[in-house]
Amino acid sequence: MRILLTGAGGQLGRDLQKSLNGHDLRAFDHTALDVADRPAVVRTVQQVRPQWIINAAAFNDVDGAETMTKAAFAINGAGPGHLAQAAAVVGASLVHISTDYVFDGTKGTPYIEGDAPNPLSVYARSKYEGERRVLESGVSACVLRTAWLYGVHGKSFVKAILAAAARGGPLKVVADQVGSPTATADLARAIAELIQTPARGLFHAANAGACSRFDLARAIVQGSVEVLPITTEEAARPARRPANSSLTSVRWQQAGLTPLRSWRSALDAFLDSLPNPAA
Ligand SMILES: NC(=O)c1ccc[n+]([C@@H]2O[C@H](COP(=O)([O-])OP(=O)(O)OC[C@H]3O[C@@H](n4cnc5c(N)ncnc54)[C@H](OP(=O)(O)O)[C@@H]3O)[C@@H](O)[C@H]2O)c1
């Protein structure tokens, strides 16, 4: 299949380049295609004429978005809309990636696709606008909400904790935010499976289960340094974050897609794959 990938230089984008290896993949990083540039999106999609467009591009600076509102909405809100319109013109289907942060975190149990979003931050509102633009465009599309991504490439909480632990502890980590850490390698494989099926619509796609950021940090450092719990209030970040944004899916299984493994198995596999600094 001919696939146009946007945001190809990001942590998910890089793993998608691997998982979509067997396809005629046309990968565009930020410099090659700006998803907020409508004429460029239309021109590129018409030149490539893909069967699928996969949008892994995003403005991902959750705190920065509080002051860079215009950029966040142009990239996370308008950008997916441009891709949806361009996809419709050439008869392509679209995969767009959204976030657990569309929820306000008050539910107390994992969120399913039917739960009502109530985004708390500029980043979350811009991402919610992007998913709505795709779903309301009527184009053949899959919108995947995922969470707490990490992988070999790019920046993530997991890599930040590894780096901080290497500098020495103790580490202070927020204990009152719960979510579903997800390996980009697993999500990329899931997307490669999804595009071979007729499944369309909104899906939650995250590694199974949930933990707090504090639990996650302890699983990452494996006792090498001390990890101390702090509250969200003590962390004093500019953007509000949901207390519980853990995801589960009703629709993924209904569509007959392979469930993603537990967050702990995925994390352990990721840590095992890293070069051993002591070796
Ligand atoms: N990271 C998470 O924890 C998390 C959680 C939930 C959902 N998500 C969603 O998952 C998707 C993948 O995230 P990720 O972690 O792989 O993000 P990432 O590593 O930040 O990658 C995003 C990529 O998009 C590019 N980009 C930024 N603005 C662009 C534009 N206007 N046009 C084209 N490309 C642009 C960035 O390039 P530059 O760096 O060169 O600007 C970067 O390579 C995103 O939709 C994100 O919102 C992520």
Coordinates of C-alpha atoms and ligand atoms in Angstrom, one line a residue:
M1 CA 0.0 0.0 0.0
R2 CA 1.1 3.6 -0.6
I3 CA 1.2 5.4 2.7
L4 CA 1.9 9.1 3.4
L5 CA 3.4 9.5 6.9
T6 CA 3.5 13.0 8.5
G7 CA 5.6 13.8 11.6
A8 CA 8.0 11.0 10.5
G9 CA 10.9 12.4 12.6
G10 CA 9.0 12.1 16.0
Q11 CA 9.2 9.2 18.4
L12 CA 6.1 7.5 17.0
G13 CA 7.0 8.6 13.5
R14 CA 10.4 6.9 13.6
D15 CA 8.9 3.6 14.9
L16 CA 6.1 3.8 12.2
Q17 CA 8.8 3.9 9.6
K18 CA 10.0 0.6 10.9
S19 CA 6.6 -1.1 11.3
L20 CA 5.4 0.0 7.9
N21 CA 8.6 -1.2 6.2
G22 CA 6.8 -3.6 3.8
H23 CA 4.7 -0.8 2.3
D24 CA 5.4 1.9 -0.3
L25 CA 6.0 4.4 2.5
R26 CA 6.4 8.1 1.8
A27 CA 7.7 9.6 5.1
F28 CA 7.6 13.4 5.6
D29 CA 9.2 15.0 8.6
H30 CA 8.4 18.5 9.8
T31 CA 10.8 20.2 7.4
A32 CA 9.4 18.2 4.4
L33 CA 5.7 18.8 5.2
D34 CA 4.2 21.3 7.7
V35 CA 0.7 19.9 8.5
A36 CA -0.5 23.4 9.4
D37 CA 0.3 24.6 5.9
R38 CA -3.0 23.8 4.1
P39 CA -1.7 24.4 0.5
A40 CA 1.4 22.3 1.1
V41 CA -0.8 19.5 2.6
V42 CA -3.2 19.6 -0.4
R43 CA -0.3 19.7 -2.9
T44 CA 1.7 16.8 -1.3
V45 CA -1.3 14.6 -0.9
Q46 CA -2.3 15.1 -4.5
Q47 CA 1.3 14.3 -5.7
V48 CA 1.6 11.2 -3.6
R49 CA -2.0 9.9 -4.0
P50 CA -1.7 7.5 -1.0
Q51 CA -4.2 4.9 0.1
W52 CA -3.5 5.8 3.7
I53 CA -2.3 9.0 5.4
I54 CA -0.9 8.5 8.9
N55 CA -0.6 11.7 11.0
A56 CA 2.1 11.4 13.7
A57 CA 2.8 15.1 13.7
A58 CA 1.9 17.2 16.7
F59 CA 2.7 20.2 18.9
N60 CA 3.5 18.1 22.0
D61 CA 4.8 20.7 24.5
V62 CA 2.0 20.5 27.0
D63 CA 3.3 23.3 29.2
G64 CA 4.5 25.4 26.2
A65 CA 1.1 25.3 24.6
E66 CA -0.3 27.3 27.5
T67 CA 1.4 30.4 25.9
M68 CA 1.8 29.2 22.3
T69 CA -1.9 28.7 21.8
K70 CA -1.9 29.7 18.2
A71 CA 0.8 27.2 17.2
A72 CA -0.9 24.4 19.2
F73 CA -4.3 24.9 17.5
A74 CA -2.7 25.3 14.0
I75 CA -0.8 22.0 14.3
N76 CA -3.0 19.9 16.5
G77 CA -6.4 21.3 15.5
A78 CA -6.3 22.7 12.0
G79 CA -3.6 20.4 10.7
P80 CA -5.6 17.2 11.0
G81 CA -8.5 19.0 9.4
H82 CA -6.3 19.8 6.3
L83 CA -5.2 16.2 6.1
A84 CA -8.8 14.9 6.4
Q85 CA -9.9 17.2 3.6
A86 CA -7.0 16.3 1.4
A87 CA -7.5 12.6 2.1
A88 CA -11.2 12.9 1.0
V89 CA -10.2 14.4 -2.4
V90 CA -7.9 11.5 -3.3
G91 CA -10.0 8.8 -1.7
A92 CA -7.4 8.0 1.0
S93 CA -8.1 6.9 4.6
L94 CA -6.6 8.7 7.5
V95 CA -5.1 7.5 10.8
H96 CA -4.8 10.4 13.3
I97 CA -3.3 10.2 16.8
S98 CA -5.0 11.8 19.8
T99 CA -4.4 11.8 23.5
D100 CA -5.7 10.6 26.9
Y101 CA -5.5 14.3 28.0
V102 CA -8.8 15.0 26.3
F103 CA -10.3 13.6 29.6
D104 CA -10.5 15.6 32.8
G105 CA -9.4 12.7 35.0
T106 CA -12.3 12.7 37.4
K107 CA -13.8 9.3 36.3
G108 CA -11.9 7.1 38.8
T109 CA -11.8 4.1 36.4
P110 CA -10.2 3.7 33.0
Y111 CA -11.7 5.7 30.2
I112 CA -13.5 4.0 27.2
E113 CA -14.2 5.5 23.8
G114 CA -17.8 6.5 24.8
D115 CA -16.7 8.6 27.8
A116 CA -17.2 12.4 27.4
P117 CA -14.0 14.4 26.9
N118 CA -13.4 17.5 29.0
P119 CA -9.9 18.8 28.2
L120 CA -8.1 20.8 30.9
S121 CA -5.3 22.5 29.1
V122 CA -4.6 24.3 25.8
Y123 CA -2.7 21.2 24.5
A124 CA -5.7 19.0 25.4
R125 CA -8.2 21.4 23.8
S126 CA -6.2 21.6 20.6
K127 CA -5.9 17.8 20.4
Y128 CA -9.6 17.4 21.0
E129 CA -10.3 19.9 18.2
G130 CA -8.1 17.8 15.9
E131 CA -9.9 14.6 16.5
R132 CA -13.3 16.3 16.1
R133 CA -12.2 17.8 12.8
V134 CA -11.2 14.4 11.5
L135 CA -14.3 12.6 12.7
E136 CA -16.7 15.3 11.6
S137 CA -15.1 15.5 8.1
G138 CA -16.8 12.3 7.1
V139 CA -13.5 11.0 5.6
S140 CA -12.7 7.3 6.1
A141 CA -10.6 7.6 9.3
C142 CA -9.3 6.0 12.5
V143 CA -8.6 8.3 15.4
L144 CA -6.4 6.6 18.1
R145 CA -6.2 8.1 21.6
T146 CA -3.0 6.9 23.1
A147 CA -1.0 7.9 26.3
W148 CA 2.3 8.5 27.9
L149 CA 4.4 7.5 24.9
Y150 CA 8.0 6.5 25.0
G151 CA 10.4 4.8 22.6
V152 CA 13.9 4.6 21.4
H153 CA 13.8 8.0 19.5
G154 CA 12.9 11.4 20.8
K155 CA 12.0 12.8 24.2
S156 CA 9.8 11.1 26.8
F157 CA 9.1 10.8 30.5
V158 CA 10.8 7.3 30.5
K159 CA 14.0 8.7 28.9
A160 CA 14.0 11.7 31.2
I161 CA 13.8 9.4 34.3
L162 CA 16.6 7.2 32.9
A163 CA 18.8 10.3 32.4
A164 CA 18.0 11.7 35.8
A165 CA 18.7 8.4 37.5
A166 CA 22.1 8.2 35.7
R167 CA 22.9 11.6 37.2
G168 CA 22.0 10.3 40.6
G169 CA 19.0 10.3 43.0
P170 CA 16.8 10.9 44.8
L171 CA 14.2 11.7 42.1
K172 CA 11.0 13.5 43.0
V173 CA 8.1 12.2 40.9
V174 CA 4.4 13.0 40.9
A175 CA 2.3 10.3 42.5
D176 CA -1.2 11.6 41.9
Q177 CA -1.3 11.3 38.1
V178 CA -2.3 7.9 36.8
G179 CA -2.1 6.9 33.2
S180 CA -1.3 4.1 30.7
P181 CA 2.3 4.2 29.6
T182 CA 2.6 3.1 26.0
A183 CA 5.6 2.0 23.9
T184 CA 5.7 3.7 20.5
A185 CA 7.0 0.4 19.1
D186 CA 3.8 -1.4 20.2
L187 CA 1.6 1.4 19.0
A188 CA 3.4 1.5 15.6
R189 CA 2.8 -2.3 15.2
A190 CA -0.9 -1.8 16.2
I191 CA -1.3 0.8 13.5
A192 CA 0.3 -1.5 10.9
E193 CA -2.3 -4.1 11.8
L194 CA -5.2 -1.6 11.9
I195 CA -4.7 -0.3 8.4
Q196 CA -5.1 -3.9 7.0
T197 CA -8.6 -4.0 8.4
P198 CA -12.0 -2.3 7.7
A199 CA -12.1 -0.9 11.3
R200 CA -12.8 2.9 11.3
G201 CA -13.8 5.4 13.9
L202 CA -12.5 6.3 17.4
F203 CA -10.3 3.9 19.3
H204 CA -8.3 3.9 22.5
A205 CA -4.9 2.3 21.8
A206 CA -2.5 2.1 24.8
N207 CA -0.6 -0.6 26.6
A208 CA -2.9 -2.3 29.0
G209 CA -3.3 -1.4 32.7
A210 CA -2.3 1.8 34.5
C211 CA 0.1 3.2 37.0
S212 CA 1.1 6.6 38.5
R213 CA 4.1 8.5 37.3
F214 CA 5.8 7.6 40.6
D215 CA 5.1 3.9 40.0
L216 CA 6.4 4.2 36.5
A217 CA 9.6 5.9 37.6
R218 CA 10.2 3.2 40.2
A219 CA 9.7 0.5 37.5
I220 CA 12.2 2.4 35.3
V221 CA 15.0 2.9 37.8
Q222 CA 14.6 -0.6 39.3
G223 CA 16.0 0.4 42.7
S224 CA 19.2 2.1 41.3
V225 CA 18.2 5.4 42.9
E226 CA 15.6 6.5 45.4
V227 CA 12.3 7.9 44.1
L228 CA 10.3 10.2 46.3
P229 CA 6.5 10.8 45.7
I230 CA 5.4 14.4 45.3
T231 CA 2.0 15.9 44.4
T232 CA 0.9 17.6 41.2
E233 CA 0.6 20.8 43.2
E234 CA 4.2 20.5 44.4
A235 CA 5.4 19.9 40.8
A236 CA 3.8 23.3 39.9
R237 CA 3.7 22.9 36.1
P238 CA 1.9 25.5 34.0
A239 CA -0.6 23.2 32.3
R240 CA -3.3 21.3 34.2
R241 CA -3.1 17.6 33.8
P242 CA -5.8 14.9 34.5
A243 CA -5.4 12.9 37.7
N244 CA -6.6 9.7 36.1
S245 CA -6.3 9.5 32.3
S246 CA -5.9 5.7 32.1
L247 CA -7.3 4.3 28.9
T248 CA -9.0 1.0 28.1
S249 CA -10.8 0.1 24.9
V250 CA -14.1 -1.5 24.1
R251 CA -13.9 -0.8 20.3
W252 CA -10.4 -2.2 19.7
Q253 CA -11.4 -5.7 20.8
Q254 CA -14.8 -5.5 19.1
A255 CA -13.0 -4.8 15.8
G256 CA -11.0 -8.1 16.3
L257 CA -7.7 -6.3 16.6
T258 CA -4.8 -7.7 18.7
P259 CA -4.9 -6.3 22.3
L260 CA -1.8 -4.4 23.3
R261 CA 0.2 -6.1 26.0
S262 CA 0.5 -4.7 29.6
W263 CA 2.4 -1.5 30.2
R264 CA 4.8 -3.4 32.5
S265 CA 5.7 -6.1 29.8
A266 CA 6.2 -3.4 27.2
L267 CA 8.4 -1.3 29.6
D268 CA 10.5 -4.3 30.7
A269 CA 11.1 -5.2 27.0
F270 CA 12.1 -1.6 26.3
L271 CA 14.5 -1.5 29.2
D272 CA 16.0 -4.9 28.3
S273 CA 16.6 -3.6 24.7
L274 CA 18.8 -0.7 25.9
P275 CA 22.5 -1.0 25.9
N276 CA 23.8 -1.9 29.4
P277 CA 25.9 1.1 30.6
A278 CA 27.8 -1.3 33.0
A279 CA 28.7 -3.8 30.2
Ligands
LIG1 N1 4.3 11.9 23.8 C1 3.2 11.5 24.5 O1 3.4 11.2 25.7 C2 1.9 11.4 23.9 C3 0.8 11.1 24.7 C4 -0.5 11.0 24.1 C5 -0.6 11.2 22.7 N2 0.4 11.6 22.0 C6 0.2 11.9 20.6 O2 0.9 10.9 19.8 C7 1.4 11.4 18.6 C8 2.9 11.1 18.4 O3 3.6 11.8 19.5 P1 5.1 11.7 19.7 O4 5.4 11.4 21.1 O5 5.7 10.8 18.6 O6 5.5 13.2 19.3 P2 6.9 13.8 19.0 O7 8.0 12.9 19.3 O8 6.9 15.2 19.6 O9 6.8 13.9 17.4 C9 6.0 14.8 16.8 C10 6.6 15.2 15.5 O10 5.8 16.2 14.9 C11 6.6 17.1 14.3 N3 5.9 18.4 14.0 C12 5.7 19.4 14.9 N4 5.0 20.3 14.3 C13 4.7 19.9 13.0 C14 4.1 20.5 11.9 N5 3.5 21.7 11.9 N6 4.0 19.7 10.8 C15 4.6 18.5 10.7 N7 5.3 18.0 11.7 C16 5.3 18.7 12.8 C17 7.8 17.3 15.2 O11 8.9 17.8 14.5 P3 9.9 18.9 15.2 O12 10.3 18.3 16.5 O13 10.9 19.1 14.2 O14 9.0 20.1 15.4 C18 8.0 15.9 15.7 O15 9.0 15.2 14.9 C19 1.0 12.9 18.6 O16 -0.2 13.1 18.0 C20 0.8 13.2 20.1 O17 0.0 14.3 20.4 C21 1.7 11.7 22.5

